[in-house]
Short mmCIF file of C-alpha atoms in Angstrom, two decimals:
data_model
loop_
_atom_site.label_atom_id
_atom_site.label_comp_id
_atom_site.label_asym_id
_atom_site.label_seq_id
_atom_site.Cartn_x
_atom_site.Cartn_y
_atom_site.Cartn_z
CA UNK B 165 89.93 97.72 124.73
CA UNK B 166 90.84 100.88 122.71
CA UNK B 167 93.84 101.31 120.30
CA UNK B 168 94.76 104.72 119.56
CA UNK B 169 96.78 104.71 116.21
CA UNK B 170 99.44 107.06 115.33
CA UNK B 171 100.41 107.59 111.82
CA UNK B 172 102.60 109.57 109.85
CA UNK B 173 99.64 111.48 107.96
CA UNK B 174 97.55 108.75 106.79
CA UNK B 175 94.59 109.05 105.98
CA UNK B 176 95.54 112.35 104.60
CA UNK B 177 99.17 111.65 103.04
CA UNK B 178 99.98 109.98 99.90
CA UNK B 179 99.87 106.15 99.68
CA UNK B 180 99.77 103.84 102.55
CA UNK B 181 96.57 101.77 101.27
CA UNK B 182 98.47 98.86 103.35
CA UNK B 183 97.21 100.57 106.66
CA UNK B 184 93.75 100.64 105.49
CA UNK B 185 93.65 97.15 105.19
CA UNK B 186 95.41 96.31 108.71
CA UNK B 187 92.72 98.76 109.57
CA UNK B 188 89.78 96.56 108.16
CA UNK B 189 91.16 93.66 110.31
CA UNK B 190 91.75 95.58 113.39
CA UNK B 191 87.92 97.31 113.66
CA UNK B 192 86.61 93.78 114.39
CA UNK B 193 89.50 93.06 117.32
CA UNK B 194 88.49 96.28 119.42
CA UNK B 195 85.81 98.04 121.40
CA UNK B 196 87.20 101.90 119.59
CA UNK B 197 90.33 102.78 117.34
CA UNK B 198 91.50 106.43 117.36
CA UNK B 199 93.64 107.07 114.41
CA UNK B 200 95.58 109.90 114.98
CA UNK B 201 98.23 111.61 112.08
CA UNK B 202 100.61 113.28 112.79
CA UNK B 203 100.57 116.20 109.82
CA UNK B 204 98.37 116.77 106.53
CA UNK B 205 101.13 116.22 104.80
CA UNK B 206 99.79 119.14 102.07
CA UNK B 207 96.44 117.27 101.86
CA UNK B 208 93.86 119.64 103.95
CA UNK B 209 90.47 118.65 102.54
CA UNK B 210 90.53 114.67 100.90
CA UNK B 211 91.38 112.49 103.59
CA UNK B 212 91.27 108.53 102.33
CA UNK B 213 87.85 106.76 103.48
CA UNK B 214 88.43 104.88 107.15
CA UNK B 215 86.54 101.44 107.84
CA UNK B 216 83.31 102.15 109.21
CA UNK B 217 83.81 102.49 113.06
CA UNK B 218 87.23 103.92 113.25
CA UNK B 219 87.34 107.57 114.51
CA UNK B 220 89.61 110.30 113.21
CA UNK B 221 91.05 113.19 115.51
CA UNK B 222 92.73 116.23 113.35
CA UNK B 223 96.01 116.06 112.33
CA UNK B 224 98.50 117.66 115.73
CA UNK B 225 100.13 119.69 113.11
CA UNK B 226 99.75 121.44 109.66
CA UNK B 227 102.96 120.48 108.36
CA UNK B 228 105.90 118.44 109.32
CA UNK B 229 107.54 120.30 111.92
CA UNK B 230 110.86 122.22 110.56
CA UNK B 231 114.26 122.35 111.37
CA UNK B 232 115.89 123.77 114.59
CA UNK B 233 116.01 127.88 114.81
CA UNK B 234 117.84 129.57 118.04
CA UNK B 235 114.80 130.37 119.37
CA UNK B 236 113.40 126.92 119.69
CA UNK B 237 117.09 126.63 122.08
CA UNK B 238 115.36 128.83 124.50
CA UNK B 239 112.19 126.77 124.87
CA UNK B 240 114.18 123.56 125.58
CA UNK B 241 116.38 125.42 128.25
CA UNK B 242 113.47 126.93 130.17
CA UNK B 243 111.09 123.54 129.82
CA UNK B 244 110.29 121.87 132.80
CA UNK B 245 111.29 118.36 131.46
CA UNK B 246 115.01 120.53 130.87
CA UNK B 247 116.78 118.25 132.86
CA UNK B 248 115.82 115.15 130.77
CA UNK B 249 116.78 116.76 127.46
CA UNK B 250 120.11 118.38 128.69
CA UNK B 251 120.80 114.97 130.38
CA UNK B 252 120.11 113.12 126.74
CA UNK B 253 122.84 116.13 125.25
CA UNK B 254 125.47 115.29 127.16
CA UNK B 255 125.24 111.42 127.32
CA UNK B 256 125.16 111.12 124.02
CA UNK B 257 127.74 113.85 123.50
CA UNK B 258 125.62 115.77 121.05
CA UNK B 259 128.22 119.17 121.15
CA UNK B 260 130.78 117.20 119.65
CA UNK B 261 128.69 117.51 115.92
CA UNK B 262 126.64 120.57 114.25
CA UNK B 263 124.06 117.69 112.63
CA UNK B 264 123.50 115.87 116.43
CA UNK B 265 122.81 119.33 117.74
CA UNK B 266 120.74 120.11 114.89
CA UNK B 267 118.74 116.91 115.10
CA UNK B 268 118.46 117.09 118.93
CA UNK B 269 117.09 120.76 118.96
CA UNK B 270 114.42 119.12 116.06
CA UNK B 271 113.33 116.37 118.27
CA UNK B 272 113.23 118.52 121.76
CA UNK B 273 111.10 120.88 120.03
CA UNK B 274 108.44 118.12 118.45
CA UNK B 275 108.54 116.43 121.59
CA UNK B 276 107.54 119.66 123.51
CA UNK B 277 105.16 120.55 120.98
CA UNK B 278 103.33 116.76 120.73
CA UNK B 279 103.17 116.85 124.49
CA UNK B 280 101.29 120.06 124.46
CA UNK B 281 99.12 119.24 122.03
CA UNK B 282 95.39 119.17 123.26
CA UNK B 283 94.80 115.62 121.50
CA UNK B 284 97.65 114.18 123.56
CA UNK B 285 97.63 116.04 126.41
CA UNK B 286 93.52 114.49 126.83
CA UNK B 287 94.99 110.94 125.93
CA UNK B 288 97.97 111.24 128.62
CA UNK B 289 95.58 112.16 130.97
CA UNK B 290 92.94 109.92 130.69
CA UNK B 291 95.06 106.75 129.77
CA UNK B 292 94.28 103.49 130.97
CA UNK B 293 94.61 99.91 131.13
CA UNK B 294 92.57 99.66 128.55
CA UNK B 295 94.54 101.70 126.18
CA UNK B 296 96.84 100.41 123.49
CA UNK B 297 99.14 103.25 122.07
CA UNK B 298 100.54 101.97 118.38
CA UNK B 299 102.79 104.53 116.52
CA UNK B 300 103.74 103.87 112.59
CA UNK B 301 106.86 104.95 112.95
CA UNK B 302 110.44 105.91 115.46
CA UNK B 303 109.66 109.04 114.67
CA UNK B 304 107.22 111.87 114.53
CA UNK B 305 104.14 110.77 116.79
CA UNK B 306 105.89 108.77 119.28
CA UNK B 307 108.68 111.20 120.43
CA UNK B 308 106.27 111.86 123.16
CA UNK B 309 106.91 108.43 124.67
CA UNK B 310 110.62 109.06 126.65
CA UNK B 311 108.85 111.80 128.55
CA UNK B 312 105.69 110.31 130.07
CA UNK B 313 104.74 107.71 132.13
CA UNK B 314 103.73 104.74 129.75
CA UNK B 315 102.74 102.54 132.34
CA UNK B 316 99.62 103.52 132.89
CA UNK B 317 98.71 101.98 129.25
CA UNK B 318 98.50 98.40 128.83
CA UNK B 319 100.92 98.38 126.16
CA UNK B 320 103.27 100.81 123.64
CA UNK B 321 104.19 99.45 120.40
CA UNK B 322 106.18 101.18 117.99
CA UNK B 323 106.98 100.00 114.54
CA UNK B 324 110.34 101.35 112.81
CA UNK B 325 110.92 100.42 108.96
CA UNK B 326 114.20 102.53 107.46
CA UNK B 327 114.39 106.07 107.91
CA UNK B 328 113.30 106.00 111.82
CA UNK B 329 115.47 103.09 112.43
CA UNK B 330 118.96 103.29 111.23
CA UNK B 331 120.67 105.32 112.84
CA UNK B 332 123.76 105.09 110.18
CA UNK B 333 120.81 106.68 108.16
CA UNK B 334 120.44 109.53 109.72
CA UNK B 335 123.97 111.10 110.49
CA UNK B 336 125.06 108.46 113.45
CA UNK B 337 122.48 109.53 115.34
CA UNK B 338 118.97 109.90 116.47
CA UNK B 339 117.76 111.51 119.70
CA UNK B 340 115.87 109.99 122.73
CA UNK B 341 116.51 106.28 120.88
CA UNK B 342 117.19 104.62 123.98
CA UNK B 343 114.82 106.42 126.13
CA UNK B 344 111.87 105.67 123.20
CA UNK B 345 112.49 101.44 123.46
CA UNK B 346 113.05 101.85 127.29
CA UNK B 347 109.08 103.16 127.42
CA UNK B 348 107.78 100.54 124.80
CA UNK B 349 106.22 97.31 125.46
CA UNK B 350 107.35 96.59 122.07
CA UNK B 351 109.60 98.21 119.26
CA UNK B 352 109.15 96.35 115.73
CA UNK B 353 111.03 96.55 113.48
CA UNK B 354 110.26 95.25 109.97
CA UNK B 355 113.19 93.24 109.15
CA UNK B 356 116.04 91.08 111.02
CA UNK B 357 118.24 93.74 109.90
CA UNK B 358 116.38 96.19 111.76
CA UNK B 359 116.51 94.21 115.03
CA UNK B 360 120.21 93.39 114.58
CA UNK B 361 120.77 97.16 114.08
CA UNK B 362 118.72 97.68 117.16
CA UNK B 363 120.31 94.83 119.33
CA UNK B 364 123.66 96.25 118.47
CA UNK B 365 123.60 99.01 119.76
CA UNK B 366 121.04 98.37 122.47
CA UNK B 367 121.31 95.03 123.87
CA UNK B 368 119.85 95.94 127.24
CA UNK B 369 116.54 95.98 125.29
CA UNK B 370 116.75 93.20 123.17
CA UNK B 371 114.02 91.31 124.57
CA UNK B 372 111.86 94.23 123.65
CA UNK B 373 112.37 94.77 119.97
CA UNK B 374 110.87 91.74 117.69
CA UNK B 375 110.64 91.72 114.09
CA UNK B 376 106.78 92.39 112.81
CA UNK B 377 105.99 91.91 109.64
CA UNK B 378 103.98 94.73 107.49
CA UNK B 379 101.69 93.15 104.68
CA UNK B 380 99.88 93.71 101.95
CA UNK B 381 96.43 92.43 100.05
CA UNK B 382 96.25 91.01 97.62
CA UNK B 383 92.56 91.89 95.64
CA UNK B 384 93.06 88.47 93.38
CA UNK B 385 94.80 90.51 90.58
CA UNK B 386 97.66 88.42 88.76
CA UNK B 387 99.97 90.47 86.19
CA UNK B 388 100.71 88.29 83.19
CA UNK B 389 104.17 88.04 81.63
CA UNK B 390 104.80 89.87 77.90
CA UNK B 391 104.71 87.26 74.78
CA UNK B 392 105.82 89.47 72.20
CA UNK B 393 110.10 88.97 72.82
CA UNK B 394 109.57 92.39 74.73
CA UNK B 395 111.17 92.60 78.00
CA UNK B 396 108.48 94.65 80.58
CA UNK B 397 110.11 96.39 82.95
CA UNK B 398 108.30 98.23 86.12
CA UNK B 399 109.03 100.20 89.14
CA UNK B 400 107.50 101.52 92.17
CA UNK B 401 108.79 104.42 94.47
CA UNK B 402 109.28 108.26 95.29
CA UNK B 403 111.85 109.93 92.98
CA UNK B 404 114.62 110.53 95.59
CA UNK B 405 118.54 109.98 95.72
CA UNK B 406 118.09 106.93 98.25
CA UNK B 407 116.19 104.90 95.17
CA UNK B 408 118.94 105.35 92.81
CA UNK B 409 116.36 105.28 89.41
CA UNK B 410 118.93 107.02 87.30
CA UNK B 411 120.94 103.71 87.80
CA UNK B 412 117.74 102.03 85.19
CA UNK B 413 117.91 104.68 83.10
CA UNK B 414 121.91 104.29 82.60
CA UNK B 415 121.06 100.64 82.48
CA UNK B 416 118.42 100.71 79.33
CA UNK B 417 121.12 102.10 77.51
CA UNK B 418 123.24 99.67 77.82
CA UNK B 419 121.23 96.67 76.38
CA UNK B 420 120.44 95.69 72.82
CA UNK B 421 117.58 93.61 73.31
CA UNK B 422 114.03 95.10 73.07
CA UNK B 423 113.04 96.26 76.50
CA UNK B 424 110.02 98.65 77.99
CA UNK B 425 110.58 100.12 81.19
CA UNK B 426 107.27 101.75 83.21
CA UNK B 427 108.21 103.93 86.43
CA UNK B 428 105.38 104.54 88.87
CA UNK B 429 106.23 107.32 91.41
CA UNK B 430 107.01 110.84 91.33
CA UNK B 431 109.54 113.39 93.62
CA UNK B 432 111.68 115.96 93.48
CA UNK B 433 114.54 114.23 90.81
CA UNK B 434 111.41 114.15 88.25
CA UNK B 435 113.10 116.80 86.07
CA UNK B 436 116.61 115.72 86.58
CA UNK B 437 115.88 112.25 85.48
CA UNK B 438 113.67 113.31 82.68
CA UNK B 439 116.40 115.39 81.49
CA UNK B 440 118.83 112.02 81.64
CA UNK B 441 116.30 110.33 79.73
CA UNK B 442 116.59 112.37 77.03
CA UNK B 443 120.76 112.97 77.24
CA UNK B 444 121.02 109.20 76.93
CA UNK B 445 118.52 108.70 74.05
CA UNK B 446 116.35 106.42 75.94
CA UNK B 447 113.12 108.33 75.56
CA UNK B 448 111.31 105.22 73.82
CA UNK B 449 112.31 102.60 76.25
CA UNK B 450 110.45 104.97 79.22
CA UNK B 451 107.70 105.71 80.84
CA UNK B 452 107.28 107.89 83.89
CA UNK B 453 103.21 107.47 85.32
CA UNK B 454 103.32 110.16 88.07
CA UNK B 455 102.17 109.33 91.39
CA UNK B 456 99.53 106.91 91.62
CA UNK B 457 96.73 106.25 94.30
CA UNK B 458 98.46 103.25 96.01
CA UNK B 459 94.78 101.77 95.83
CA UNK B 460 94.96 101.73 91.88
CA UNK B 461 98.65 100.20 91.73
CA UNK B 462 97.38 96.70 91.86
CA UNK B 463 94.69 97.43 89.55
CA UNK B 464 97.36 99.00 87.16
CA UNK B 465 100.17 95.66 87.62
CA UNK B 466 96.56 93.20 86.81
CA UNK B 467 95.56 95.28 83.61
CA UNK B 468 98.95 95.21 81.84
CA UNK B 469 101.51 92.56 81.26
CA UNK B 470 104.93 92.69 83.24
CA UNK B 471 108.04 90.72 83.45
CA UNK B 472 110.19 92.39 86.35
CA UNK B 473 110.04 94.53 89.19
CA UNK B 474 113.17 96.57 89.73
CA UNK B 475 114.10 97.99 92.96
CA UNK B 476 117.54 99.50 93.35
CA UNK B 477 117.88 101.34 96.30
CA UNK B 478 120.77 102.37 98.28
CA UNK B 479 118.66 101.94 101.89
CA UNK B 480 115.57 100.09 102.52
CA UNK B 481 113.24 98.46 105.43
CA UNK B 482 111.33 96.02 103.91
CA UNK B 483 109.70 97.71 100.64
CA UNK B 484 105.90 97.35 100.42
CA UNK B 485 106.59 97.83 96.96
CA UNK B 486 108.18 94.77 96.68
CA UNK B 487 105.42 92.82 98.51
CA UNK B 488 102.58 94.07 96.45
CA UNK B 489 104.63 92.61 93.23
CA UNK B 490 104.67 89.65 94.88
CA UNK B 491 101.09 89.69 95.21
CA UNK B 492 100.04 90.20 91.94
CA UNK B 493 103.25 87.36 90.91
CA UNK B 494 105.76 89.01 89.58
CA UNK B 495 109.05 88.68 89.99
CA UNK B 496 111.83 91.30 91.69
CA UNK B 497 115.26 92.51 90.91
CA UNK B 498 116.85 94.17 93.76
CA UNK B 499 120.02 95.42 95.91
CA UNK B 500 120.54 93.02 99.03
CA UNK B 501 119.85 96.63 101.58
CA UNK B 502 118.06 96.64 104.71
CA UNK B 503 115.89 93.84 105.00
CA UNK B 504 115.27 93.21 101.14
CA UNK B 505 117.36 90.65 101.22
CA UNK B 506 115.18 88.80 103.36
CA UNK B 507 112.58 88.68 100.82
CA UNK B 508 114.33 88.23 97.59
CA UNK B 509 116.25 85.93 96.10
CA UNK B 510 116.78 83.44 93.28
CA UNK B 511 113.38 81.41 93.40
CA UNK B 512 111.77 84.79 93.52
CA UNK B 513 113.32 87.30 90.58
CA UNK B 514 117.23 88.30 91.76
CA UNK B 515 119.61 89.73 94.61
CA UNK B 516 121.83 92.68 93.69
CA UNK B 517 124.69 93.71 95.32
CA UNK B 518 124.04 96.86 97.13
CA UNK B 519 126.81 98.99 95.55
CA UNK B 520 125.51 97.80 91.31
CA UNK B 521 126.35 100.20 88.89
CA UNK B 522 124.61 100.97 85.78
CA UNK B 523 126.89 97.98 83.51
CA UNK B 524 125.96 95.65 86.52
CA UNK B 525 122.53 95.91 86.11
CA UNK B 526 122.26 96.12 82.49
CA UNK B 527 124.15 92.58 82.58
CA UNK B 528 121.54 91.48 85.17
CA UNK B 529 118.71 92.40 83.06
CA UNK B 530 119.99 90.73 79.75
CA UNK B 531 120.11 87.43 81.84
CA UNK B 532 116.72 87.49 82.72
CA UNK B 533 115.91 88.40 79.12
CA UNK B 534 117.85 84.95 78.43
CA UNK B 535 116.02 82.51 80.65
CA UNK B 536 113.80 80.25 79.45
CA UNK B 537 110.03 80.81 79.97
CA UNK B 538 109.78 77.89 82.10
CA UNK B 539 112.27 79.13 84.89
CA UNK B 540 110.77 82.60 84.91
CA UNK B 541 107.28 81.24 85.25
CA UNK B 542 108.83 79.45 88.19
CA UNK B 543 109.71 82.54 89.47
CA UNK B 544 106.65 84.02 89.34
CA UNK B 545 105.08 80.99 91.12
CA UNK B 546 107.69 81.06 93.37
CA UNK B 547 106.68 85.24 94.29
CA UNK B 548 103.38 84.70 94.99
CA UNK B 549 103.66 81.87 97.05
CA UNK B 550 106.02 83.54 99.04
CA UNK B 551 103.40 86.79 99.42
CA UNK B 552 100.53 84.04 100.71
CA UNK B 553 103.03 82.70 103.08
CA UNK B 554 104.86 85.55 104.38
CA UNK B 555 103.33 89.01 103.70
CA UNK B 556 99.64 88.67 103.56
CA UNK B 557 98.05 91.17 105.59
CA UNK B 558 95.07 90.07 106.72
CA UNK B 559 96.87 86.79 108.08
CA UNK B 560 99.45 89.13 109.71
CA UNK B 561 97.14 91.35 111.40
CA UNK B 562 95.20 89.21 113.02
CA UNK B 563 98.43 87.63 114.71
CA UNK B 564 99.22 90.82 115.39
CA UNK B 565 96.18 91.36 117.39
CA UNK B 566 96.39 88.92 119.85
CA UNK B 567 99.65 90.25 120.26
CA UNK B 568 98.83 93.77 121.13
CA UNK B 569 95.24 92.11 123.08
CA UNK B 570 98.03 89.99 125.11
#
């Protein structure tokens, strides 16, 4: 059997290590894997090593396609698959709002681009029954989907984690939703949030979406906890609005106990939050690493000693952030969104509401500080346990397998 797997950009983008190791499990479950991304995502010439015996096709595009232009209008009006787009326009009464028109015109014109792409165009054409299609994630790679005939594969399977699954997210709307889990086998999202979402507001597919777990591996690393009265702070994630890191910087201000605070991760607030850092006076309780190979991130957690993992985003799936702390034992502070709540709780670190201000979290910090060893070793017990049980990759992958295989 041959799985063809879509991705975002990996192995050229930044991060993802986590699909290199479903990858390691999957090579010995299948006759040929196909990985196929979706952009370079800026990286043209250092693609991440595969597992020996998975094949690479070129990325279908440079860049991540742009946003709609008049022109692109045109294309979707004189298409031959016009009547399915036009007919998605006015169900969904996407004239009543500039952003719906904006983000239909987007997705008609990747759809009409992915299905004349030579790389898909050969896999439409010679799909079989012995073809598995798997897409990481609701958007991008699969938009394809609503617009062929998918039963001539054995199955479809699309995961959806945040961004390509709320549609809340993303203005109220996001085109071709219910023609995409009308032509897969199976949509998964990561969390029972996700499926709620997605049974909500399409219950005529409900017995097509289940909740799939992504994982994680663990390399046997453990982070140890500080023993100097020091409170070790770290975080993991892109610098971006939806994180909400300027809410930890606010938050180290606020507290008079000694505290270090390390912030893996880099984007486009870098300079505004560096700037904040040093309008608050916090400069000594900080450090920003810069991006980081997601492959050395576990290495980094095992070499030094930390206390807490801080996530405080506004809008989450299920963070792999969160589940490699777990691996490596420590514990997590975070904002009940998306499915994090599923994950964390009191036996594991701490659940913060999701609309915590700065005051909020500084109080929620000083009362870790304040308990005993013994209950945050507990914690940390409690963390990786939880990671062996519920978000260990290899274990996940291979039931995912004989899912797919089934």
């Amino acid at each position: 059997m041959r799985l063809f797997y879509f991705t975002q950009s990996y192995p050229f983008g930044i991060g993802e290590q986590w699909k290199a190791n479903e990858l390691n499990v999957l090579v010995n479950e299948f006759e040929e894997i196909v990985v196929v991304p979706f952009s370079y995502a800026g990286n043209f010439n250092d693609p991440k090593r595969l597992p020996e015996g998975v094949r690479l096709t070129d990325p279908l595009f440079e860049k991540e396609v742009s946003l709609a232009s008049p022109s692109d209008l045109v294309r979707i009006l004189f298409h031959r698959r016009s009547f399915s787009f036009l007919k998605e326009f006015f169900s969904k009464k996407v004239y009543r709002k500039k952003a719906h028109i904006i983000s239909w015109i987007t997705a008609t014109r990747r759809a009409i681009d992915i299905l004349g792409h030579p790389i898909i165009r050969e896999i439409i054409k010679n799909g079989s029954k012995k073809d598995i299609l798997y897409f990481y994630w609701g958007k991008g790679g699969c938009e394809f989907l609503p617009f062929i005939d998918t039963g001539v594969f054995f199955k479809t399977f699309v995961r959806m984690h945040r961004y390509d699954l709320f549609e809340y997210a993303n203005n109220g709307y996001i085109p071709y939703r219910k023609a995409l889990l009308k032509a897969t086998s199976i949509t998964a999202p990561s969390s029972m949030a996700g499926k709620q979402h997605l049974d909500q507001l399409y219950p005529q597919y409900a017995s097509k979406i289940q909740v799939i777990r992504c994982g994680t591996l663990s390399e046997g690393q453990f982070s140890r906890p500080s023993t100097d009265g020091v409170l070790r702070v770290v975080s993991c994630s892109f610098l971006s609005p939806v994180k909400q890191v300027h809410l930890i910087i606010e938050a180290l201000q606020l507290v008079e106990f000694p505290i270090q605070w390390v912030h893996i991760g880099d984007g486009i607030l870098r300079a505004e939050l560096e700037k904040l850092v040093d309008d608050l006076g916090v400069r000594d309780k900080i450090q920003f690493k810069g991006l980081m190979d997601s492959r050395k991130v576990l290495d980094f957690y095992g070499e030094n000693n930390f206390d807490l993992f801080v996530n405080v985003s506004s809008s989450e799936g299920v963070p792999f952030s969160i589940m490699e702390a777990f691996s490596v034992g420590i514990p997590v502070m975070a904002t009940r969104v998306g499915g994090t709540g599923e994950i964390v709780d009191d036996e594991t670190g701490k659940i913060l509401p999701p609309d915590i201000g700065a005051k909020d979290l500084a109080d929620a910090l000083r009362s870790f500080y304040k308990t005993p060893d013994e209950e945050k070793q507990k914690k940390r017990d409690e963390a990786l346990n939880r990671y062996k049980k519920f978000w260990d990759s290899e274990k996940l992958t291979k039931e995912l397998s004989v899912l797919l295989k089934k």
